[in-house]
PDB file of C-alpha atoms in Angstrom:
ATOM      1  CA  MET A   1       0.000   0.000   0.000  1.00 95.00           C
ATOM      2  CA  LYS A   2       1.013   3.611  -0.509  1.00 97.00           C
ATOM      3  CA  VAL A   3       0.811   5.740   2.650  1.00 98.00           C
ATOM      4  CA  LEU A   4       0.917   9.530   3.010  1.00 98.00           C
ATOM      5  CA  LEU A   5       1.690  10.778   6.527  1.00 98.00           C
ATOM      6  CA  VAL A   6       0.988  14.484   7.052  1.00 98.00           C
ATOM      7  CA  PHE A   7       3.036  15.581  10.054  1.00 97.00           C
ATOM      8  CA  ALA A   8       2.205  18.728  12.025  1.00 97.00           C
ATOM      9  CA  HIS A   9       4.657  19.399  14.859  1.00 94.00           C
ATOM     10  CA  PRO A  10       7.250  22.202  14.856  1.00 93.00           C
ATOM     11  CA  GLU A  11      10.035  20.208  16.574  1.00 87.00           C
ATOM     12  CA  PRO A  12      11.628  17.278  14.717  1.00 87.00           C
ATOM     13  CA  CYS A  13      13.164  15.976  17.967  1.00 85.00           C
ATOM     14  CA  SER A  14       9.813  15.944  19.790  1.00 91.00           C
ATOM     15  CA  LEU A  15       7.913  12.889  20.954  1.00 89.00           C
ATOM     16  CA  ASN A  16       5.749  13.357  17.869  1.00 92.00           C
ATOM     17  CA  GLY A  17       8.867  13.253  15.736  1.00 91.00           C
ATOM     18  CA  ALA A  18       9.972  10.016  17.399  1.00 93.00           C
ATOM     19  CA  LEU A  19       6.532   8.450  16.917  1.00 95.00           C
ATOM     20  CA  ARG A  20       6.491   9.536  13.277  1.00 95.00           C
ATOM     21  CA  ASP A  21       9.778   7.709  12.754  1.00 95.00           C
ATOM     22  CA  VAL A  22       8.394   4.618  14.514  1.00 95.00           C
ATOM     23  CA  ALA A  23       5.339   4.646  12.253  1.00 96.00           C
ATOM     24  CA  VAL A  24       7.331   5.148   9.050  1.00 97.00           C
ATOM     25  CA  ARG A  25       9.856   2.424   9.892  1.00 96.00           C
ATOM     26  CA  GLU A  26       7.132  -0.090  10.734  1.00 96.00           C
ATOM     27  CA  LEU A  27       5.114   0.716   7.622  1.00 97.00           C
ATOM     28  CA  GLU A  28       8.192   0.305   5.442  1.00 96.00           C
ATOM     29  CA  ALA A  29       9.086  -2.933   7.239  1.00 96.00           C
ATOM     30  CA  GLN A  30       5.643  -4.217   6.265  1.00 94.00           C
ATOM     31  CA  GLY A  31       6.376  -3.438   2.611  1.00 96.00           C
ATOM     32  CA  HIS A  32       4.355  -0.221   2.320  1.00 97.00           C
ATOM     33  CA  GLU A  33       5.613   2.795   0.380  1.00 97.00           C
ATOM     34  CA  VAL A  34       5.579   5.921   2.553  1.00 97.00           C
ATOM     35  CA  ARG A  35       5.732   9.633   1.831  1.00 97.00           C
ATOM     36  CA  VAL A  36       5.792  12.303   4.549  1.00 97.00           C
ATOM     37  CA  SER A  37       4.487  15.859   4.244  1.00 97.00           C
ATOM     38  CA  ASP A  38       6.237  17.668   7.102  1.00 97.00           C
ATOM     39  CA  LEU A  39       4.239  20.894   7.171  1.00 97.00           C
ATOM     40  CA  TYR A  40       6.542  22.944   9.394  1.00 96.00           C
ATOM     41  CA  ALA A  41       9.646  21.805   7.511  1.00 96.00           C
ATOM     42  CA  GLN A  42       7.921  22.712   4.245  1.00 95.00           C
ATOM     43  CA  GLY A  43       7.010  26.165   5.581  1.00 96.00           C
ATOM     44  CA  TRP A  44       3.389  25.440   4.779  1.00 96.00           C
ATOM     45  CA  LYS A  45       1.218  28.530   4.314  1.00 96.00           C
ATOM     46  CA  SER A  46      -1.831  27.969   6.471  1.00 95.00           C
ATOM     47  CA  GLU A  47      -4.142  30.860   5.603  1.00 95.00           C
ATOM     48  CA  VAL A  48      -6.463  31.017   2.622  1.00 95.00           C
ATOM     49  CA  ASP A  49      -6.117  34.370   0.848  1.00 94.00           C
ATOM     50  CA  ARG A  50      -5.926  35.931  -2.616  1.00 94.00           C
ATOM     51  CA  ALA A  51      -2.468  34.482  -3.182  1.00 94.00           C
ATOM     52  CA  ASP A  52      -4.096  31.045  -3.428  1.00 95.00           C
ATOM     53  CA  PHE A  53      -5.958  32.073  -6.575  1.00 93.00           C
ATOM     54  CA  PRO A  54      -3.487  33.717  -8.988  1.00 91.00           C
ATOM     55  CA  SER A  55      -6.042  33.757 -11.810  1.00 89.00           C
ATOM     56  CA  LEU A  56      -8.521  35.810  -9.768  1.00 90.00           C
ATOM     57  CA  ALA A  57      -8.852  39.308 -11.199  1.00 90.00           C
ATOM     58  CA  PRO A  58      -7.302  41.970  -8.927  1.00 89.00           C
ATOM     59  CA  ASP A  59     -10.571  43.884  -8.716  1.00 89.00           C
ATOM     60  CA  ALA A  60     -12.739  40.776  -8.165  1.00 92.00           C
ATOM     61  CA  ARG A  61     -14.279  40.075  -4.795  1.00 94.00           C
ATOM     62  CA  LEU A  62     -12.678  37.069  -3.102  1.00 95.00           C
ATOM     63  CA  ILE A  63     -15.309  34.423  -2.360  1.00 94.00           C
ATOM     64  CA  PRO A  64     -13.139  31.461  -1.261  1.00 94.00           C
ATOM     65  CA  VAL A  65     -15.580  28.702  -2.260  1.00 93.00           C
ATOM     66  CA  ALA A  66     -16.153  30.118  -5.740  1.00 93.00           C
ATOM     67  CA  ALA A  67     -12.467  30.927  -6.192  1.00 92.00           C
ATOM     68  CA  SER A  68     -11.492  27.405  -5.142  1.00 94.00           C
ATOM     69  CA  LYS A  69     -13.947  25.884  -7.616  1.00 93.00           C
ATOM     70  CA  ALA A  70     -12.743  28.054 -10.481  1.00 93.00           C
ATOM     71  CA  ALA A  71      -9.070  27.445  -9.717  1.00 94.00           C
ATOM     72  CA  PHE A  72      -9.499  23.682  -9.431  1.00 93.00           C
ATOM     73  CA  GLU A  73     -11.414  23.449 -12.692  1.00 93.00           C
ATOM     74  CA  ALA A  74      -8.905  25.677 -14.497  1.00 93.00           C
ATOM     75  CA  LYS A  75      -5.925  23.872 -12.910  1.00 94.00           C
ATOM     76  CA  THR A  76      -4.619  27.178 -11.550  1.00 95.00           C
ATOM     77  CA  LEU A  77      -4.287  26.212  -7.889  1.00 95.00           C
ATOM     78  CA  THR A  78      -0.871  27.065  -6.461  1.00 96.00           C
ATOM     79  CA  GLU A  79       1.933  24.546  -6.923  1.00 96.00           C
ATOM     80  CA  ASP A  80       2.143  23.630  -3.230  1.00 96.00           C
ATOM     81  CA  VAL A  81      -1.558  22.753  -3.170  1.00 97.00           C
ATOM     82  CA  LYS A  82      -1.332  20.806  -6.434  1.00 96.00           C
ATOM     83  CA  ALA A  83       1.555  18.777  -5.023  1.00 97.00           C
ATOM     84  CA  GLU A  84      -0.446  17.771  -1.933  1.00 97.00           C
ATOM     85  CA  ILE A  85      -3.495  16.856  -4.023  1.00 97.00           C
ATOM     86  CA  GLU A  86      -1.295  14.612  -6.154  1.00 97.00           C
ATOM     87  CA  LYS A  87      -0.019  12.913  -2.993  1.00 98.00           C
ATOM     88  CA  LEU A  88      -3.586  12.296  -1.825  1.00 98.00           C
ATOM     89  CA  LEU A  89      -4.505  10.770  -5.178  1.00 97.00           C
ATOM     90  CA  TRP A  90      -1.343   8.629  -5.046  1.00 98.00           C
ATOM     91  CA  ALA A  91      -1.894   7.339  -1.505  1.00 98.00           C
ATOM     92  CA  ASP A  92      -4.067   4.393  -0.499  1.00 98.00           C
ATOM     93  CA  VAL A  93      -3.885   5.537   3.117  1.00 98.00           C
ATOM     94  CA  LEU A  94      -3.729   9.014   4.676  1.00 98.00           C
ATOM     95  CA  ILE A  95      -2.403   9.524   8.213  1.00 98.00           C
ATOM     96  CA  LEU A  96      -2.722  12.894   9.910  1.00 98.00           C
ATOM     97  CA  GLN A  97      -0.347  13.167  12.884  1.00 97.00           C
ATOM     98  CA  PHE A  98      -0.525  16.056  15.334  1.00 97.00           C
ATOM     99  CA  PRO A  99      -0.526  17.119  18.986  1.00 97.00           C
ATOM    100  CA  LEU A 100      -3.948  18.020  20.371  1.00 95.00           C
ATOM    101  CA  TRP A 101      -3.733  21.785  20.940  1.00 95.00           C
ATOM    102  CA  TRP A 102      -6.737  23.495  22.491  1.00 94.00           C
ATOM    103  CA  PHE A 103      -8.951  20.509  21.672  1.00 93.00           C
ATOM    104  CA  ALA A 104      -8.175  20.604  17.951  1.00 94.00           C
ATOM    105  CA  MET A 105      -5.474  20.167  15.340  1.00 96.00           C
ATOM    106  CA  PRO A 106      -2.707  22.804  15.085  1.00 97.00           C
ATOM    107  CA  ALA A 107      -3.488  25.770  12.846  1.00 96.00           C
ATOM    108  CA  ILE A 108      -0.937  24.708  10.242  1.00 97.00           C
ATOM    109  CA  LEU A 109      -2.733  21.387   9.717  1.00 97.00           C
ATOM    110  CA  LYS A 110      -6.151  23.038   9.602  1.00 97.00           C
ATOM    111  CA  GLY A 111      -4.673  25.341   6.981  1.00 97.00           C
ATOM    112  CA  TRP A 112      -3.472  22.329   5.012  1.00 97.00           C
ATOM    113  CA  VAL A 113      -7.046  21.006   4.970  1.00 97.00           C
ATOM    114  CA  ASP A 114      -8.496  24.422   4.118  1.00 97.00           C
ATOM    115  CA  ARG A 115      -6.227  24.839   1.116  1.00 96.00           C
ATOM    116  CA  VAL A 116      -5.773  21.281  -0.171  1.00 97.00           C
ATOM    117  CA  PHE A 117      -9.367  20.048   0.131  1.00 97.00           C
ATOM    118  CA  ALA A 118     -10.430  22.184  -2.797  1.00 96.00           C
ATOM    119  CA  TYR A 119     -13.933  22.587  -4.209  1.00 94.00           C
ATOM    120  CA  GLY A 120     -14.412  20.005  -6.932  1.00 94.00           C
ATOM    121  CA  PHE A 121     -11.798  17.766  -5.359  1.00 94.00           C
ATOM    122  CA  ALA A 122     -12.789  17.046  -1.752  1.00 95.00           C
ATOM    123  CA  TYR A 123     -16.205  18.713  -1.722  1.00 93.00           C
ATOM    124  CA  GLY A 124     -18.765  20.068  -4.127  1.00 92.00           C
ATOM    125  CA  VAL A 125     -18.812  16.827  -6.121  1.00 90.00           C
ATOM    126  CA  GLY A 126     -21.742  14.717  -7.300  1.00 89.00           C
ATOM    127  CA  GLU A 127     -25.340  15.484  -8.201  1.00 87.00           C
ATOM    128  CA  HIS A 128     -27.814  17.177  -5.885  1.00 84.00           C
ATOM    129  CA  SER A 129     -31.340  15.829  -6.363  1.00 86.00           C
ATOM    130  CA  ASP A 130     -34.252  14.416  -4.413  1.00 82.00           C
ATOM    131  CA  LYS A 131     -32.347  11.111  -4.185  1.00 83.00           C
ATOM    132  CA  ARG A 132     -28.754  12.232  -3.557  1.00 88.00           C
ATOM    133  CA  TRP A 133     -27.151  15.235  -1.931  1.00 89.00           C
ATOM    134  CA  GLY A 134     -23.749  15.182  -3.494  1.00 90.00           C
ATOM    135  CA  ASP A 135     -21.057  12.531  -3.183  1.00 92.00           C
ATOM    136  CA  ARG A 136     -20.026  12.944   0.425  1.00 93.00           C
ATOM    137  CA  TYR A 137     -20.054  11.207   3.830  1.00 92.00           C
ATOM    138  CA  GLY A 138     -18.871   7.818   2.648  1.00 91.00           C
ATOM    139  CA  GLU A 139     -18.628   8.705  -1.049  1.00 93.00           C
ATOM    140  CA  GLY A 140     -16.581  11.161  -3.064  1.00 94.00           C
ATOM    141  CA  THR A 141     -13.199  11.592  -4.703  1.00 95.00           C
ATOM    142  CA  LEU A 142     -11.307   9.712  -1.982  1.00 96.00           C
ATOM    143  CA  MET A 143     -13.721   6.802  -1.676  1.00 95.00           C
ATOM    144  CA  GLY A 144     -11.956   3.435  -1.393  1.00 95.00           C
ATOM    145  CA  LYS A 145      -9.005   4.875   0.496  1.00 97.00           C
ATOM    146  CA  ARG A 146      -8.314   4.633   4.234  1.00 98.00           C
ATOM    147  CA  ALA A 147      -7.382   7.344   6.738  1.00 98.00           C
ATOM    148  CA  MET A 148      -6.544   7.628  10.418  1.00 97.00           C
ATOM    149  CA  LEU A 149      -5.214  10.009  13.047  1.00 98.00           C
ATOM    150  CA  ILE A 150      -2.132   9.741  15.252  1.00 97.00           C
ATOM    151  CA  VAL A 151      -2.750  12.144  18.127  1.00 97.00           C
ATOM    152  CA  THR A 152      -0.793  13.047  21.259  1.00 95.00           C
ATOM    153  CA  ALA A 153      -2.391  14.658  24.304  1.00 93.00           C
ATOM    154  CA  GLY A 154      -0.858  16.043  27.458  1.00 88.00           C
ATOM    155  CA  GLY A 155      -3.839  15.136  29.636  1.00 85.00           C
ATOM    156  CA  TRP A 156      -4.647  11.844  31.250  1.00 88.00           C
ATOM    157  CA  GLU A 157      -6.696   9.240  29.404  1.00 85.00           C
ATOM    158  CA  GLU A 158      -9.286   9.527  32.182  1.00 91.00           C
ATOM    159  CA  HIS A 159      -9.678  13.227  31.385  1.00 90.00           C
ATOM    160  CA  TYR A 160     -10.837  12.270  27.892  1.00 90.00           C
ATOM    161  CA  ALA A 161     -13.190   9.469  28.976  1.00 89.00           C
ATOM    162  CA  VAL A 162     -17.000   9.566  28.743  1.00 88.00           C
ATOM    163  CA  ARG A 163     -17.235  11.230  32.156  1.00 88.00           C
ATOM    164  CA  GLY A 164     -13.938  13.081  31.896  1.00 91.00           C
ATOM    165  CA  VAL A 165     -13.799  16.845  32.224  1.00 89.00           C
ATOM    166  CA  ASN A 166     -12.311  17.310  28.729  1.00 89.00           C
ATOM    167  CA  GLY A 167     -15.079  15.340  27.061  1.00 89.00           C
ATOM    168  CA  PRO A 168     -14.781  11.982  25.278  1.00 91.00           C
ATOM    169  CA  ILE A 169     -11.850  11.832  22.890  1.00 93.00           C
ATOM    170  CA  ASP A 170     -14.078  10.286  20.203  1.00 92.00           C
ATOM    171  CA  ASP A 171     -16.349  13.337  20.378  1.00 91.00           C
ATOM    172  CA  LEU A 172     -13.439  15.781  20.252  1.00 94.00           C
ATOM    173  CA  LEU A 173     -12.038  14.065  17.172  1.00 96.00           C
ATOM    174  CA  PHE A 174     -15.421  13.584  15.457  1.00 95.00           C
ATOM    175  CA  PRO A 175     -15.214  16.838  13.448  1.00 95.00           C
ATOM    176  CA  ILE A 176     -11.906  15.634  11.980  1.00 96.00           C
ATOM    177  CA  ASN A 177     -12.739  11.961  11.541  1.00 96.00           C
ATOM    178  CA  HIS A 178     -16.270  12.465  10.220  1.00 95.00           C
ATOM    179  CA  GLY A 179     -16.197  16.015   8.885  1.00 95.00           C
ATOM    180  CA  VAL A 180     -12.731  16.133   7.286  1.00 97.00           C
ATOM    181  CA  LEU A 181     -11.944  12.509   6.427  1.00 98.00           C
ATOM    182  CA  TYR A 182     -15.248  10.666   6.015  1.00 97.00           C
ATOM    183  CA  TYR A 183     -16.842  13.591   4.141  1.00 95.00           C
ATOM    184  CA  PRO A 184     -14.730  13.140   0.962  1.00 96.00           C
ATOM    185  CA  GLY A 185     -15.033   9.354   1.105  1.00 95.00           C
ATOM    186  CA  TYR A 186     -12.262   7.922   3.264  1.00 97.00           C
ATOM    187  CA  GLU A 187     -12.859   4.801   5.328  1.00 96.00           C
ATOM    188  CA  VAL A 188     -11.781   6.195   8.700  1.00 97.00           C
ATOM    189  CA  LEU A 189      -9.920   3.931  11.108  1.00 97.00           C
ATOM    190  CA  PRO A 190     -10.119   4.405  14.881  1.00 96.00           C
ATOM    191  CA  PRO A 191      -7.531   6.981  15.957  1.00 97.00           C
ATOM    192  CA  PHE A 192      -4.297   6.159  17.731  1.00 96.00           C
ATOM    193  CA  VAL A 193      -4.063   8.389  20.811  1.00 96.00           C
ATOM    194  CA  ALA A 194      -1.160   8.711  23.259  1.00 94.00           C
ATOM    195  CA  TYR A 195      -1.925  10.382  26.609  1.00 92.00           C
ATOM    196  CA  ARG A 196       0.224  12.107  29.262  1.00 86.00           C
ATOM    197  CA  VAL A 197       2.947  12.467  26.678  1.00 82.00           C
ATOM    198  CA  ASP A 198       4.807  15.186  28.572  1.00 84.00           C
ATOM    199  CA  ARG A 199       5.422  12.664  31.351  1.00 81.00           C
ATOM    200  CA  LEU A 200       6.498   9.609  29.375  1.00 78.00           C
ATOM    201  CA  ASP A 201       9.662   7.908  30.599  1.00 82.00           C
ATOM    202  CA  GLU A 202      11.682   5.492  28.485  1.00 84.00           C
ATOM    203  CA  ALA A 203       9.500   2.520  29.394  1.00 87.00           C
ATOM    204  CA  GLY A 204       6.357   4.519  28.721  1.00 82.00           C
ATOM    205  CA  PHE A 205       7.644   5.590  25.335  1.00 87.00           C
ATOM    206  CA  GLU A 206       8.516   2.037  24.335  1.00 90.00           C
ATOM    207  CA  ALA A 207       5.062   0.804  25.336  1.00 90.00           C
ATOM    208  CA  THR A 208       3.470   3.603  23.287  1.00 91.00           C
ATOM    209  CA  ALA A 209       5.768   2.901  20.355  1.00 92.00           C
ATOM    210  CA  GLU A 210       4.849  -0.779  20.391  1.00 94.00           C
ATOM    211  CA  ARG A 211       1.138   0.083  20.399  1.00 94.00           C
ATOM    212  CA  LEU A 212       1.771   2.273  17.362  1.00 96.00           C
ATOM    213  CA  ARG A 213       3.769  -0.445  15.606  1.00 96.00           C
ATOM    214  CA  GLU A 214       0.832  -2.805  16.061  1.00 95.00           C
ATOM    215  CA  ARG A 215      -1.553  -0.245  14.542  1.00 95.00           C
ATOM    216  CA  MET A 216       0.786   0.183  11.567  1.00 96.00           C
ATOM    217  CA  ARG A 217       1.005  -3.593  11.141  1.00 96.00           C
ATOM    218  CA  THR A 218      -2.788  -3.808  10.922  1.00 95.00           C
ATOM    219  CA  ILE A 219      -3.471  -0.643   8.941  1.00 95.00           C
ATOM    220  CA  ALA A 220      -4.849  -2.618   5.994  1.00 95.00           C
ATOM    221  CA  THR A 221      -7.146  -4.844   8.065  1.00 95.00           C
ATOM    222  CA  THR A 222      -8.435  -2.728  10.970  1.00 95.00           C
ATOM    223  CA  PRO A 223     -12.228  -2.269  10.623  1.00 94.00           C
ATOM    224  CA  PRO A 224     -13.178   1.372   9.996  1.00 95.00           C
ATOM    225  CA  ILE A 225     -15.415   3.444  12.249  1.00 94.00           C
ATOM    226  CA  PRO A 226     -18.972   2.446  11.224  1.00 93.00           C
ATOM    227  CA  TYR A 227     -20.282   5.849  10.191  1.00 93.00           C
ATOM    228  CA  ARG A 228     -23.622   5.966   8.385  1.00 90.00           C
ATOM    229  CA  ARG A 229     -23.503   6.792   4.687  1.00 92.00           C
ATOM    230  CA  GLN A 230     -25.353   9.929   3.747  1.00 89.00           C
ATOM    231  CA  ASN A 231     -26.888   8.468   0.582  1.00 91.00           C
ATOM    232  CA  GLY A 232     -27.395   4.979   1.971  1.00 87.00           C
ATOM    233  CA  GLY A 233     -30.987   5.513   3.062  1.00 87.00           C
ATOM    234  CA  ASP A 234     -30.423   6.434   6.712  1.00 89.00           C
ATOM    235  CA  TYR A 235     -30.994  10.154   6.088  1.00 90.00           C
ATOM    236  CA  LEU A 236     -33.935  12.044   4.679  1.00 89.00           C
ATOM    237  CA  ILE A 237     -33.091  14.152   1.630  1.00 89.00           C
ATOM    238  CA  PRO A 238     -32.897  17.118   1.445  1.00 90.00           C
ATOM    239  CA  SER A 239     -33.246  17.786   5.192  1.00 89.00           C
ATOM    240  CA  MET A 240     -30.359  15.358   5.930  1.00 88.00           C
ATOM    241  CA  GLN A 241     -32.066  14.341   9.177  1.00 87.00           C
ATOM    242  CA  LEU A 242     -31.607  10.809  10.456  1.00 88.00           C
ATOM    243  CA  ARG A 243     -34.729   8.790   9.696  1.00 88.00           C
ATOM    244  CA  PRO A 244     -37.099   8.293  12.643  1.00 87.00           C
ATOM    245  CA  GLY A 245     -36.553   5.016  14.440  1.00 83.00           C
ATOM    246  CA  LEU A 246     -32.874   4.709  13.581  1.00 85.00           C
ATOM    247  CA  GLY A 247     -30.210   4.700  16.275  1.00 76.00           C
ATOM    248  CA  ASP A 248     -30.277   4.080  19.981  1.00 75.00           C
ATOM    249  CA  PRO A 249     -33.245   6.025  21.403  1.00 73.00           C
ATOM    250  CA  ASP A 250     -31.038   7.065  24.322  1.00 71.00           C
ATOM    251  CA  ALA A 251     -28.227   8.276  22.065  1.00 71.00           C
ATOM    252  CA  ALA A 252     -27.719  11.894  21.082  1.00 71.00           C
ATOM    253  CA  GLY A 253     -25.208  13.993  19.216  1.00 79.00           C
ATOM    254  CA  PHE A 254     -22.366  12.338  17.337  1.00 86.00           C
ATOM    255  CA  ALA A 255     -23.246   8.798  18.422  1.00 82.00           C
ATOM    256  CA  LEU A 256     -26.390   8.877  16.287  1.00 83.00           C
ATOM    257  CA  HIS A 257     -24.273   8.895  13.129  1.00 88.00           C
ATOM    258  CA  MET A 258     -22.655   5.529  13.821  1.00 84.00           C
ATOM    259  CA  ASN A 259     -23.906   1.986  13.274  1.00 82.00           C
ATOM    260  CA  GLY A 260     -22.004   0.607  16.236  1.00 67.00           C
ATOM    261  CA  LYS A 261     -19.237   1.771  18.534  1.00 60.00           C
ATOM    262  CA  VAL A 262     -15.491   1.969  17.999  1.00 57.00           C
ATOM    263  CA  THR A 263     -13.139   3.720  20.408  1.00 54.00           C
ATOM    264  CA  ALA A 264      -9.696   5.241  20.050  1.00 54.00           C
ATOM    265  CA  GLY A 265      -6.740   2.910  20.408  1.00 63.00           C
TER     266      GLY A 265
END
């Protein structure tokens, strides 16, 4: 398999850097071909602005969605964005690796998504009718590929449990797993999460590294998170509401959009 790992940590000698190397070595040992997009090392530009759309007339109003659509169709996206899109098309598996900062991905990685997931590529594809509402949430350009997160957190695992003060880790990562990865068609694997990373000793690191090696060894066979497909009949179109009677009657929020339960590993 071909694997793209998008790495978002500013320090190469960090724990994240060490875990990245563990993941890459294990993937290569399993015979996979790996490419790494190191966003900080690349000096990735995170903000969307007029510079992203060189064909936009100087006196034209910048409407990012429309500009993205026009640039993608005309093949005038900037070279850095084109290069990342080509990597995504090349890869069978996408891994996003980052530290959890303020309950989300670092700004540089969000900026990678904002710029690379262009209109016509990652969204805005497929017909809109009374039977379908675009090719998204289980369908789309990246359908048939796999994706997962490698996440580090400073807090305790208990802090991110169902009754933990930070909220369940699966809920915190839902906007990324479901909204960023599942939306354009990826089969999304349960995330790999390392906790209390600022306090890891050598033994703790090795135990974490071995857990990660095992996830890399099973990256082709791990069952994906069982999200409901948008166009699979579970949702009413065009309201996109879950059909009455579906889901656990006691469930609410993100859990309603899953046909089963899978937790972070």
